[in-house]
């Protein structure tokens, strides 16, 4: 499967004040973002600038997670294969003034992401797997993110995944 590297978003990021060989590292690649199920904030078909905005926000959050929980010397590569944001756009809910649709959140429109990740420590691969992230109870759980955060449900889902898959795995070895 060909991979699409979004140059402005996919980069090797090294945490810390200097780029040391033992610093935690994260790379994020968005694979075929034009095929993502729902990766736009204001329109159901999502233009490229809207997808880039969502990808930028997802990448920023993954960087924050890596800075917080990826041990020094470990590297994490994440290939984002699909994004389906919480809620959906209903065609009859349209703002004429701004030309945007309104995202409606319902219990059957939970957030989802599909990704492939590789966690390494030096030359040793700790984990190499595909994963489906989802949060079926996203409207019923406590969420520490602001109600004005456009990715509040996706961030909570990524937090949970990162703690269960990456932090827990890295601390085992």
mmCIF file of C-alpha atoms in Angstrom:
data_model
loop_
_atom_site.group_PDB
_atom_site.id
_atom_site.type_symbol
_atom_site.label_atom_id
_atom_site.label_comp_id
_atom_site.label_asym_id
_atom_site.label_seq_id
_atom_site.Cartn_x
_atom_site.Cartn_y
_atom_site.Cartn_z
ATOM 1 C CA UNK A 1 0.000 0.000 0.000
ATOM 2 C CA UNK A 2 1.545 3.335 -0.966
ATOM 3 C CA UNK A 3 2.107 5.774 1.860
ATOM 4 C CA UNK A 4 1.441 9.504 1.631
ATOM 5 C CA UNK A 5 3.723 11.623 3.727
ATOM 6 C CA UNK A 6 2.210 15.001 4.498
ATOM 7 C CA UNK A 7 5.367 17.135 4.647
ATOM 8 C CA UNK A 8 3.933 19.891 6.808
ATOM 9 C CA UNK A 9 2.574 17.438 9.365
ATOM 10 C CA UNK A 10 4.554 14.207 9.330
ATOM 11 C CA UNK A 11 7.925 14.792 10.874
ATOM 12 C CA UNK A 12 10.350 13.282 13.265
ATOM 13 C CA UNK A 13 9.875 15.153 16.511
ATOM 14 C CA UNK A 14 12.379 14.954 19.306
ATOM 15 C CA UNK A 15 11.338 16.035 22.800
ATOM 16 C CA UNK A 16 13.601 17.998 25.084
ATOM 17 C CA UNK A 17 15.844 21.009 24.780
ATOM 18 C CA UNK A 18 18.410 19.251 22.600
ATOM 19 C CA UNK A 19 18.247 16.431 20.076
ATOM 20 C CA UNK A 20 19.971 13.717 22.066
ATOM 21 C CA UNK A 21 20.097 10.103 20.928
ATOM 22 C CA UNK A 22 18.249 9.068 24.099
ATOM 23 C CA UNK A 23 15.386 11.564 23.795
ATOM 24 C CA UNK A 24 11.867 10.244 23.116
ATOM 25 C CA UNK A 25 10.996 10.450 19.424
ATOM 26 C CA UNK A 26 7.719 10.376 17.570
ATOM 27 C CA UNK A 27 6.944 10.350 13.888
ATOM 28 C CA UNK A 28 3.412 10.675 12.583
ATOM 29 C CA UNK A 29 2.428 9.858 9.001
ATOM 30 C CA UNK A 30 -1.074 10.331 7.592
ATOM 31 C CA UNK A 31 -1.711 7.657 4.963
ATOM 32 C CA UNK A 32 -4.107 8.699 2.172
ATOM 33 C CA UNK A 33 -5.830 11.478 4.137
ATOM 34 C CA UNK A 34 -8.095 12.171 1.170
ATOM 35 C CA UNK A 35 -9.770 8.826 1.938
ATOM 36 C CA UNK A 36 -10.415 9.480 5.647
ATOM 37 C CA UNK A 37 -14.029 8.830 6.636
ATOM 38 C CA UNK A 38 -14.609 12.143 8.436
ATOM 39 C CA UNK A 39 -11.701 14.470 9.062
ATOM 40 C CA UNK A 40 -13.148 17.966 8.743
ATOM 41 C CA UNK A 41 -14.497 20.426 11.250
ATOM 42 C CA UNK A 42 -17.132 22.204 9.183
ATOM 43 C CA UNK A 43 -18.101 20.314 6.025
ATOM 44 C CA UNK A 44 -19.087 16.672 5.402
ATOM 45 C CA UNK A 45 -16.850 16.309 2.349
ATOM 46 C CA UNK A 46 -13.886 18.056 3.966
ATOM 47 C CA UNK A 47 -11.587 20.023 1.697
ATOM 48 C CA UNK A 48 -7.833 19.528 1.840
ATOM 49 C CA UNK A 49 -7.269 22.596 4.081
ATOM 50 C CA UNK A 50 -9.862 21.244 6.540
ATOM 51 C CA UNK A 51 -8.213 17.802 6.580
ATOM 52 C CA UNK A 52 -4.827 19.446 7.135
ATOM 53 C CA UNK A 53 -6.236 21.351 10.095
ATOM 54 C CA UNK A 54 -7.591 18.163 11.692
ATOM 55 C CA UNK A 55 -4.334 16.306 11.000
ATOM 56 C CA UNK A 56 -2.317 19.164 12.495
ATOM 57 C CA UNK A 57 -4.428 19.033 15.666
ATOM 58 C CA UNK A 58 -4.172 15.227 15.906
ATOM 59 C CA UNK A 59 -0.419 15.384 15.424
ATOM 60 C CA UNK A 60 -0.022 18.102 18.078
ATOM 61 C CA UNK A 61 -1.886 15.972 20.568
ATOM 62 C CA UNK A 62 0.183 12.875 19.791
ATOM 63 C CA UNK A 63 3.337 14.955 20.259
ATOM 64 C CA UNK A 64 2.083 16.067 23.693
ATOM 65 C CA UNK A 65 1.377 12.456 24.625
ATOM 66 C CA UNK A 66 4.851 11.367 23.516
ATOM 67 C CA UNK A 67 6.525 14.193 25.436
ATOM 68 C CA UNK A 68 4.597 13.192 28.550
ATOM 69 C CA UNK A 69 4.801 9.406 28.399
ATOM 70 C CA UNK A 70 7.390 8.066 25.961
ATOM 71 C CA UNK A 71 10.546 7.036 27.842
ATOM 72 C CA UNK A 72 13.914 8.415 26.718
ATOM 73 C CA UNK A 73 15.507 6.087 24.182
ATOM 74 C CA UNK A 74 12.181 4.849 22.852
ATOM 75 C CA UNK A 75 10.858 5.759 19.414
ATOM 76 C CA UNK A 76 7.284 5.623 18.214
ATOM 77 C CA UNK A 77 6.133 5.692 14.601
ATOM 78 C CA UNK A 78 2.404 6.128 14.024
ATOM 79 C CA UNK A 79 0.730 5.778 10.651
ATOM 80 C CA UNK A 80 -2.783 7.204 10.815
ATOM 81 C CA UNK A 81 -4.873 5.162 8.378
ATOM 82 C CA UNK A 82 -8.332 6.622 9.033
ATOM 83 C CA UNK A 83 -10.044 9.293 11.104
ATOM 84 C CA UNK A 84 -13.759 9.429 11.853
ATOM 85 C CA UNK A 85 -14.525 12.334 14.175
ATOM 86 C CA UNK A 86 -17.267 12.142 16.805
ATOM 87 C CA UNK A 87 -20.691 13.134 15.530
ATOM 88 C CA UNK A 88 -21.795 13.762 11.971
ATOM 89 C CA UNK A 89 -23.116 16.487 9.772
ATOM 90 C CA UNK A 90 -26.848 16.510 9.133
ATOM 91 C CA UNK A 91 -27.664 18.173 5.795
ATOM 92 C CA UNK A 92 -30.636 20.055 7.184
ATOM 93 C CA UNK A 93 -28.463 21.734 9.850
ATOM 94 C CA UNK A 94 -26.545 24.305 7.846
ATOM 95 C CA UNK A 95 -25.409 27.821 8.794
ATOM 96 C CA UNK A 96 -26.107 30.066 5.831
ATOM 97 C CA UNK A 97 -24.135 32.973 7.303
ATOM 98 C CA UNK A 98 -20.880 31.027 7.492
ATOM 99 C CA UNK A 99 -21.488 28.285 4.921
ATOM 100 C CA UNK A 100 -20.713 25.579 7.476
ATOM 101 C CA UNK A 101 -22.548 22.531 8.655
ATOM 102 C CA UNK A 102 -23.262 21.777 12.303
ATOM 103 C CA UNK A 103 -21.758 18.600 13.725
ATOM 104 C CA UNK A 104 -24.397 16.720 15.716
ATOM 105 C CA UNK A 105 -23.222 14.403 18.493
ATOM 106 C CA UNK A 106 -25.287 11.292 19.159
ATOM 107 C CA UNK A 107 -24.553 8.090 21.025
ATOM 108 C CA UNK A 108 -24.263 6.189 17.727
ATOM 109 C CA UNK A 109 -21.630 8.523 16.214
ATOM 110 C CA UNK A 110 -18.628 7.794 18.399
ATOM 111 C CA UNK A 111 -15.078 8.825 17.415
ATOM 112 C CA UNK A 112 -12.839 6.291 15.673
ATOM 113 C CA UNK A 113 -9.297 6.111 14.365
ATOM 114 C CA UNK A 114 -7.382 3.348 12.666
ATOM 115 C CA UNK A 115 -3.620 3.319 12.842
ATOM 116 C CA UNK A 116 -0.473 1.262 12.635
ATOM 117 C CA UNK A 117 2.231 1.862 15.204
ATOM 118 C CA UNK A 118 5.771 0.683 15.854
ATOM 119 C CA UNK A 119 7.366 1.174 19.265
ATOM 120 C CA UNK A 120 11.120 0.617 19.392
ATOM 121 C CA UNK A 121 13.861 0.819 21.966
ATOM 122 C CA UNK A 122 17.185 1.101 20.208
ATOM 123 C CA UNK A 123 17.220 -1.699 17.614
ATOM 124 C CA UNK A 124 14.600 -3.755 19.476
ATOM 125 C CA UNK A 125 10.948 -3.637 18.385
ATOM 126 C CA UNK A 126 8.679 -3.625 21.446
ATOM 127 C CA UNK A 127 5.403 -3.459 19.528
ATOM 128 C CA UNK A 128 4.383 -3.421 15.881
ATOM 129 C CA UNK A 129 0.631 -3.564 15.365
ATOM 130 C CA UNK A 130 -2.521 -2.219 13.780
ATOM 131 C CA UNK A 131 -5.054 -0.762 16.161
ATOM 132 C CA UNK A 132 -8.632 0.487 16.048
ATOM 133 C CA UNK A 133 -9.321 3.287 18.494
ATOM 134 C CA UNK A 134 -12.916 4.019 19.431
ATOM 135 C CA UNK A 135 -14.951 5.252 22.347
ATOM 136 C CA UNK A 136 -18.535 4.020 22.204
ATOM 137 C CA UNK A 137 -19.384 5.779 25.490
ATOM 138 C CA UNK A 138 -17.850 9.121 24.563
ATOM 139 C CA UNK A 139 -20.917 11.124 25.623
ATOM 140 C CA UNK A 140 -21.216 9.387 29.011
ATOM 141 C CA UNK A 141 -17.651 9.497 30.309
ATOM 142 C CA UNK A 142 -15.870 12.281 32.145
ATOM 143 C CA UNK A 143 -13.805 14.352 29.738
ATOM 144 C CA UNK A 144 -11.062 16.642 31.003
ATOM 145 C CA UNK A 145 -10.923 18.670 27.782
ATOM 146 C CA UNK A 146 -12.780 21.932 27.313
ATOM 147 C CA UNK A 147 -16.227 21.788 25.689
ATOM 148 C CA UNK A 148 -14.854 24.282 23.134
ATOM 149 C CA UNK A 149 -12.025 21.913 22.101
ATOM 150 C CA UNK A 150 -12.980 20.601 18.664
ATOM 151 C CA UNK A 151 -11.148 17.310 19.297
ATOM 152 C CA UNK A 152 -12.156 16.818 22.932
ATOM 153 C CA UNK A 153 -13.599 13.326 22.387
ATOM 154 C CA UNK A 154 -10.819 12.211 20.063
ATOM 155 C CA UNK A 155 -8.161 13.475 22.487
ATOM 156 C CA UNK A 156 -9.692 11.495 25.354
ATOM 157 C CA UNK A 157 -9.739 8.420 23.106
ATOM 158 C CA UNK A 158 -6.084 8.931 22.079
ATOM 159 C CA UNK A 159 -5.091 9.468 25.737
ATOM 160 C CA UNK A 160 -6.652 6.148 26.702
ATOM 161 C CA UNK A 161 -5.021 4.316 23.782
ATOM 162 C CA UNK A 162 -1.597 5.848 24.457
ATOM 163 C CA UNK A 163 -1.678 4.903 28.142
ATOM 164 C CA UNK A 164 -2.896 1.339 27.482
ATOM 165 C CA UNK A 165 -0.719 0.516 24.469
ATOM 166 C CA UNK A 166 2.385 2.666 24.597
ATOM 167 C CA UNK A 167 3.050 3.680 28.197
ATOM 168 C CA UNK A 168 2.079 0.265 29.595
ATOM 169 C CA UNK A 169 4.149 -1.576 26.962
ATOM 170 C CA UNK A 170 7.185 0.660 27.367
ATOM 171 C CA UNK A 171 7.149 0.230 31.146
ATOM 172 C CA UNK A 172 7.003 -3.603 30.862
ATOM 173 C CA UNK A 173 10.399 -3.855 29.186
#
